[in-house]
GROMACS .gro file of C-alpha atoms in nm:
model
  245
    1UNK     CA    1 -13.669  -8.709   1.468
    2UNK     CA    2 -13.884  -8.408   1.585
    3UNK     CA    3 -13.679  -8.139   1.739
    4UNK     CA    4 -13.829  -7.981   2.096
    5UNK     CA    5 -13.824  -7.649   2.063
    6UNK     CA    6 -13.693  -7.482   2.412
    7UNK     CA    7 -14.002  -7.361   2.620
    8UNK     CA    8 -14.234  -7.566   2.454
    9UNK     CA    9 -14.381  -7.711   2.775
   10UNK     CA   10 -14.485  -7.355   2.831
   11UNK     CA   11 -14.635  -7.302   2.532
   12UNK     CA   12 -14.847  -7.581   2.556
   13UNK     CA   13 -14.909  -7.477   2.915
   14UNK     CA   14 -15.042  -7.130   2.832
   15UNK     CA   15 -15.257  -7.295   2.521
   16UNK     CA   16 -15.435  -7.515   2.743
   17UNK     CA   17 -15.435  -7.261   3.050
   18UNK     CA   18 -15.669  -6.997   2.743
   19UNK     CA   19 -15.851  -7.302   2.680
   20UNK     CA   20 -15.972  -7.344   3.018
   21UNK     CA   21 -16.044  -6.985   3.104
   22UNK     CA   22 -16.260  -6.957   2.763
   23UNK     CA   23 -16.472  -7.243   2.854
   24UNK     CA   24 -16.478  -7.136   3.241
   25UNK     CA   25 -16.589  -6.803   3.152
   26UNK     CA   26 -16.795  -6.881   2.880
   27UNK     CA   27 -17.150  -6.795   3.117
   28UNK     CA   28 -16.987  -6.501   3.322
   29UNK     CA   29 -16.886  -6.335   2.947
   30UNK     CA   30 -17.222  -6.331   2.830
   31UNK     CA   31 -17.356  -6.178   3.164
   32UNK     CA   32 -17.060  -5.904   3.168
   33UNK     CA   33 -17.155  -5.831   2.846
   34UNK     CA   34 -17.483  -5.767   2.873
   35UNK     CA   35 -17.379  -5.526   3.183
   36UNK     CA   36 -17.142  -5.333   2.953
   37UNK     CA   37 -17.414  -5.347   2.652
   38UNK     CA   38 -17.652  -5.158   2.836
   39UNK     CA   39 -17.429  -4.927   2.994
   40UNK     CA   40 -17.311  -4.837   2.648
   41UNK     CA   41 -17.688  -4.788   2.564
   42UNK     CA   42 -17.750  -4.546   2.871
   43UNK     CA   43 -17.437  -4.351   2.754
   44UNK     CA   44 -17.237  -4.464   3.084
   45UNK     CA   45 -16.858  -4.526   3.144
   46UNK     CA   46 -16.695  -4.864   3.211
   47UNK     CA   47 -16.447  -4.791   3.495
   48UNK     CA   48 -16.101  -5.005   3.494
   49UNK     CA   49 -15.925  -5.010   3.766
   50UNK     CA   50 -15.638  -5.253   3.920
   51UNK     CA   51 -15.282  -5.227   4.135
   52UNK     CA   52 -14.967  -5.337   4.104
   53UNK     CA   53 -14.901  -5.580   3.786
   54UNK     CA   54 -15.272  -5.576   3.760
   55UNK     CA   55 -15.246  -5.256   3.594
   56UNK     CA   56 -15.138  -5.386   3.302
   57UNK     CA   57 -15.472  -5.540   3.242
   58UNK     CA   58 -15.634  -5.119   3.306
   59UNK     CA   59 -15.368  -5.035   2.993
   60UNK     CA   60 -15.502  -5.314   2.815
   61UNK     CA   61 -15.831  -5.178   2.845
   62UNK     CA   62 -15.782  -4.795   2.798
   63UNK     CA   63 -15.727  -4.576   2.450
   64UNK     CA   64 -15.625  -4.932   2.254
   65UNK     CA   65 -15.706  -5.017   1.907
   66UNK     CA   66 -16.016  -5.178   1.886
   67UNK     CA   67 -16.116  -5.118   2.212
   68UNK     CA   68 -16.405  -4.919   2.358
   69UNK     CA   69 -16.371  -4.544   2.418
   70UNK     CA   70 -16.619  -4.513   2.704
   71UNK     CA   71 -16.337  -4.630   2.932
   72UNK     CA   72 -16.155  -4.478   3.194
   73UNK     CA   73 -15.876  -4.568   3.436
   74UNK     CA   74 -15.924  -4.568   3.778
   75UNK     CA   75 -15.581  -4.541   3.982
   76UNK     CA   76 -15.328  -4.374   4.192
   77UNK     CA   77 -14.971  -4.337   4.093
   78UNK     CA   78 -14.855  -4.505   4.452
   79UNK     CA   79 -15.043  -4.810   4.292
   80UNK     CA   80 -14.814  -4.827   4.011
   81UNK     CA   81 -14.465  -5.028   4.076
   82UNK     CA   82 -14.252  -4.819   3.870
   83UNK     CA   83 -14.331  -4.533   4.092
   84UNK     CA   84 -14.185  -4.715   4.392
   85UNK     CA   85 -14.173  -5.154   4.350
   86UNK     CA   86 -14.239  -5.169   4.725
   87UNK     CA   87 -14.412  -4.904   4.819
   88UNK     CA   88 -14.694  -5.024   4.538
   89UNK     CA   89 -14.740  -5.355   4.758
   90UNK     CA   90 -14.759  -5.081   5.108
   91UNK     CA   91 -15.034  -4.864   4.885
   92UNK     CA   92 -15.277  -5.170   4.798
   93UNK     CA   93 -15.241  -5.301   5.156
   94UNK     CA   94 -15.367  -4.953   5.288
   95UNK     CA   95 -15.725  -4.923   5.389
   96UNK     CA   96 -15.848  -4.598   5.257
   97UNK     CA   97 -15.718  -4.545   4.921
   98UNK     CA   98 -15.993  -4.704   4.721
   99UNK     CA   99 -16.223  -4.393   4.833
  100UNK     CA  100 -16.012  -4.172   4.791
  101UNK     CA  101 -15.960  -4.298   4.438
  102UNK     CA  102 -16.313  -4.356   4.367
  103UNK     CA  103 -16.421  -3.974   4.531
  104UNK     CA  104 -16.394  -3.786   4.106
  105UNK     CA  105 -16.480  -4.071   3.970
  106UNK     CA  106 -16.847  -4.039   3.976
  107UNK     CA  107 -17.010  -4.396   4.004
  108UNK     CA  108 -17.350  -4.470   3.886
  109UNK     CA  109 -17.562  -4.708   3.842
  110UNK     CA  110 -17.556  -4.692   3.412
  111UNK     CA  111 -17.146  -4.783   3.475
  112UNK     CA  112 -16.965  -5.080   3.509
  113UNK     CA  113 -16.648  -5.063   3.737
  114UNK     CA  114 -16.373  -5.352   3.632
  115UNK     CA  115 -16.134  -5.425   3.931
  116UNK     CA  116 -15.827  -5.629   3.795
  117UNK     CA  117 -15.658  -5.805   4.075
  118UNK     CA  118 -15.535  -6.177   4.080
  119UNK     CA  119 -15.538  -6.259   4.460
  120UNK     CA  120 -15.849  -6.017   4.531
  121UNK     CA  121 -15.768  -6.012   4.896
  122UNK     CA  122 -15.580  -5.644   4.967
  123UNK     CA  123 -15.788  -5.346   5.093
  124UNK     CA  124 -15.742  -5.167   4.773
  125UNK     CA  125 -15.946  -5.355   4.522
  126UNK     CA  126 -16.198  -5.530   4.813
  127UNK     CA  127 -16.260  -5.170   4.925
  128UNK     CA  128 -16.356  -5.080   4.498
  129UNK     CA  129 -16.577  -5.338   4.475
  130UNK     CA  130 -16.771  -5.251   4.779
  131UNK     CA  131 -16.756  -4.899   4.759
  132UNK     CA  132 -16.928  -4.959   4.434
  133UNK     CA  133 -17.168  -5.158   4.530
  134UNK     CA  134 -17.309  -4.958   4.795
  135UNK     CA  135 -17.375  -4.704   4.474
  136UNK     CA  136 -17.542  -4.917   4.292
  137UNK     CA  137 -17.268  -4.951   4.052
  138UNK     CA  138 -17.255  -5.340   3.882
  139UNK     CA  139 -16.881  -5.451   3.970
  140UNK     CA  140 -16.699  -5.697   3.774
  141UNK     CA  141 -16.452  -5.852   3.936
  142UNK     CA  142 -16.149  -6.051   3.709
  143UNK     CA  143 -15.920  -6.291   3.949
  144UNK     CA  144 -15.826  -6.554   4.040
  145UNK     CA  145 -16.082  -6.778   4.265
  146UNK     CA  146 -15.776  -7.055   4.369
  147UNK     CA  147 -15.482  -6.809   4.440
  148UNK     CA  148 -15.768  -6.578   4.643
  149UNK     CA  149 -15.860  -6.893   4.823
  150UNK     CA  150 -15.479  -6.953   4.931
  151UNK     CA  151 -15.367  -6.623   4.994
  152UNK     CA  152 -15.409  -6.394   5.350
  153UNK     CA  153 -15.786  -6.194   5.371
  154UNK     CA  154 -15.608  -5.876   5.443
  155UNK     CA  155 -15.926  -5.720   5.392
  156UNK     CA  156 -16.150  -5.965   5.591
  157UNK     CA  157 -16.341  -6.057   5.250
  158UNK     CA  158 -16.226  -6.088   4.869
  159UNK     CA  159 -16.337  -5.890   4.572
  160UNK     CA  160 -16.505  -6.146   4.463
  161UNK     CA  161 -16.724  -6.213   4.733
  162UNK     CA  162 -16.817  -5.827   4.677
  163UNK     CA  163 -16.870  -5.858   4.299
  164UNK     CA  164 -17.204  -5.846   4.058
  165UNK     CA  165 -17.027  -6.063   3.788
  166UNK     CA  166 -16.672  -6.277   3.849
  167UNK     CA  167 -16.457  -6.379   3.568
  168UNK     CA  168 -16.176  -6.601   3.701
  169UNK     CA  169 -15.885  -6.619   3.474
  170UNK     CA  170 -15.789  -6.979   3.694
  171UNK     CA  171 -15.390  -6.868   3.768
  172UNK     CA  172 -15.268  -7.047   4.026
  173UNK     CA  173 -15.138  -6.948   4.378
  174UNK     CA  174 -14.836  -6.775   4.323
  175UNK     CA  175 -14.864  -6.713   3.920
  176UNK     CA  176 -14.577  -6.901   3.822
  177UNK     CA  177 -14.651  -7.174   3.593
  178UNK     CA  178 -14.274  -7.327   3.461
  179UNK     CA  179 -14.132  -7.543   3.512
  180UNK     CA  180 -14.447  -7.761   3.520
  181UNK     CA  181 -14.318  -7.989   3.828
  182UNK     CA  182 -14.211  -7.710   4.048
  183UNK     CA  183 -14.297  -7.356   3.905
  184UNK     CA  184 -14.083  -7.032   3.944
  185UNK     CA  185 -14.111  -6.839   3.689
  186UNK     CA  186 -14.319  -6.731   3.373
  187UNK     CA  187 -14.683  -6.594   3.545
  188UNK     CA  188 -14.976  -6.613   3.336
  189UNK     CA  189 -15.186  -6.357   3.490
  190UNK     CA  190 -15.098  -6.081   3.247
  191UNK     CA  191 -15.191  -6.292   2.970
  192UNK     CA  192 -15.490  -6.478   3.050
  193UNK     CA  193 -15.654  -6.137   3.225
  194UNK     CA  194 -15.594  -5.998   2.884
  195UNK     CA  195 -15.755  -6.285   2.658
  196UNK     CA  196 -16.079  -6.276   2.931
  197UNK     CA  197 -16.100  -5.895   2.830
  198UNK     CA  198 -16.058  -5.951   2.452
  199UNK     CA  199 -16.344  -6.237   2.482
  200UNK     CA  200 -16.534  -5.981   2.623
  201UNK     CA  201 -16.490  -5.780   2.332
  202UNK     CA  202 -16.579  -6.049   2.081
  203UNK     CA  203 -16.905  -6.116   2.305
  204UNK     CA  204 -16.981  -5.767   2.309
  205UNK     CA  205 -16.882  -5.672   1.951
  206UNK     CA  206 -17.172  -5.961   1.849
  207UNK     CA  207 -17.414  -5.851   2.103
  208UNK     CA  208 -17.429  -5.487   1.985
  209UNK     CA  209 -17.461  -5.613   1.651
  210UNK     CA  210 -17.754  -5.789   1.687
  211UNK     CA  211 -17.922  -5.519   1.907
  212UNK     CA  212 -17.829  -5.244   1.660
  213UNK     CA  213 -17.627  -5.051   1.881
  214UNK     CA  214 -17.282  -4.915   1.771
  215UNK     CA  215 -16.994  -4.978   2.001
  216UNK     CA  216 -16.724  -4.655   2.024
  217UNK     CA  217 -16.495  -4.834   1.926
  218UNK     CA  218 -16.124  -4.640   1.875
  219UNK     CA  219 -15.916  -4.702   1.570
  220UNK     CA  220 -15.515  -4.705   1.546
  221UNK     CA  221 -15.387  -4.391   1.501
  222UNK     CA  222 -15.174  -4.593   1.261
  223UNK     CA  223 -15.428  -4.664   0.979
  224UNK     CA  224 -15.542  -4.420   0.702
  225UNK     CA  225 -15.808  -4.249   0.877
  226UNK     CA  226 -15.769  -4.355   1.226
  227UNK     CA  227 -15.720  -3.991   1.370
  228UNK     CA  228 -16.023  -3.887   1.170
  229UNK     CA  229 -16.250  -4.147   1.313
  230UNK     CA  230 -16.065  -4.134   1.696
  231UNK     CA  231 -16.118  -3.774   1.707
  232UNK     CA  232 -16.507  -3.770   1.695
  233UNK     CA  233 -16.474  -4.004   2.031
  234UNK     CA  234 -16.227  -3.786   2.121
  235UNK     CA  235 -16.472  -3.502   2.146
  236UNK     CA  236 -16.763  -3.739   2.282
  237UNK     CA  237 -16.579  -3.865   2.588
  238UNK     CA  238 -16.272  -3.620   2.649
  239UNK     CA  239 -16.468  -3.402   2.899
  240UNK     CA  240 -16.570  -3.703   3.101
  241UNK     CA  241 -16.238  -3.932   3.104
  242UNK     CA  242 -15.950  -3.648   3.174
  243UNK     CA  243 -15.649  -3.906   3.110
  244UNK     CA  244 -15.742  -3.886   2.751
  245UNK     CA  245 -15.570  -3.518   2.777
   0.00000   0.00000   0.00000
């Protein structure tokens, strides 16, 4: 007799959940890559920015192993929940903020800005995306197209109604996604935004291959002769994304 292993359900919820957001995507990822490709070529930044839990998926994307250097987060620390759980939710509800975020950033048209936000219907990232736009900056926006479709327009319009390039990462209204029947707890957000972006890596990684372009790419600091190899990016990019320090 086959044991069930506790939690299994889940497992196999989250397999099948990847599944569909690879094959979903699988268009959109080319396109976003291409965007990011030829910002890389035209030595331009890929902006990340996100609120709330969403701002997991900006960490995921900035200073990280394998990932590109030409990154920088885009945020304010009232965004962040361990700053203030509550006041984060006030902060991304607040018309306004996305300017004054965006204000140093210095859009243009060779970037890409990323705006991470499941529900895509506060001011905060539906401000981004537009703000962007009207600069001429390409805007890729990764959420959720069902939980944006039941959730309030506090903003009038979603982010991705304001995007270049959507990638939906398909989490239901609400996030939660166990117990299967009635689901309240174990959201899938953080990990499916996080596979989309590593897809996007893989796509972009064999893209810039074929092209013969070289991707910065960072190293761990970990590995023989990661600080050697970070700390020629280091020098390239420091100047124009302060949070590297």
């Amino acid at each position: 007799m086959t044991e069930t292993v506790p939690g299994s359900d889940y497992g196999d919820v989250v397999r099948t959940h990847l599944t569909r957001v690879e094959q979903q995507n699988a268009a959109a990822l080319d396109d976003v890559a291409e965007l990011v490709l030829a910002g890389v070529q035209a030595d331009g930044m890929v902006l990340a920015a996100g609120a709330g839990h969403s701002l997991a998926a900006v960490a995921e994307t900035f200073y990280r192993a394998g990932g590109l250097a030409c990154v920088r987060p885009i945020y304010h620390p009232e965004l962040l929940p361990m700053h203030g759980a509550v006041s984060s939710t006030s902060a991304e509800r607040r018309s306004g903020l996305a300017a004054e975020v965006l204000r140093d950033a210095g859009l243009a048209a060779h970037d890409v800005l990323f705006v991470f936000s499941t529900s895509g219907v506060n001011p905060y990232p539906v401000e981004l995306a537009v703000l962007a736009a009207d600069a001429g900056c390409p805007v890729v926006a990764v959420t959720s197209l069902a939980a944006s479709a039941a959730a309030p327009r506090r903003a009038g319009t979603t982010l991705a109604e304001n995007a270049t390039v959507v990638l939906d990462n398909l989490v239901p209204a609400g996030d939660a996604t166990y117990p299967v029947e009635n689901p309240v707890t174990a959201a899938v957000s953080t990990v499916a935004t996080a596979f989309l972006w590593n897809l996007l890596l893989v796509r972009l990684l064999d893209k810039a291959t074929e092209a013969g372009v070289e991707l910065p790419l960072w190293r761990s600091a970990n590995v023989e002769g990661g600080d050697a190899a970070n700390s020629d990016l280091l020098r390239k990019y420091q100047a124009r994304i302060p949070e590297l320090g």
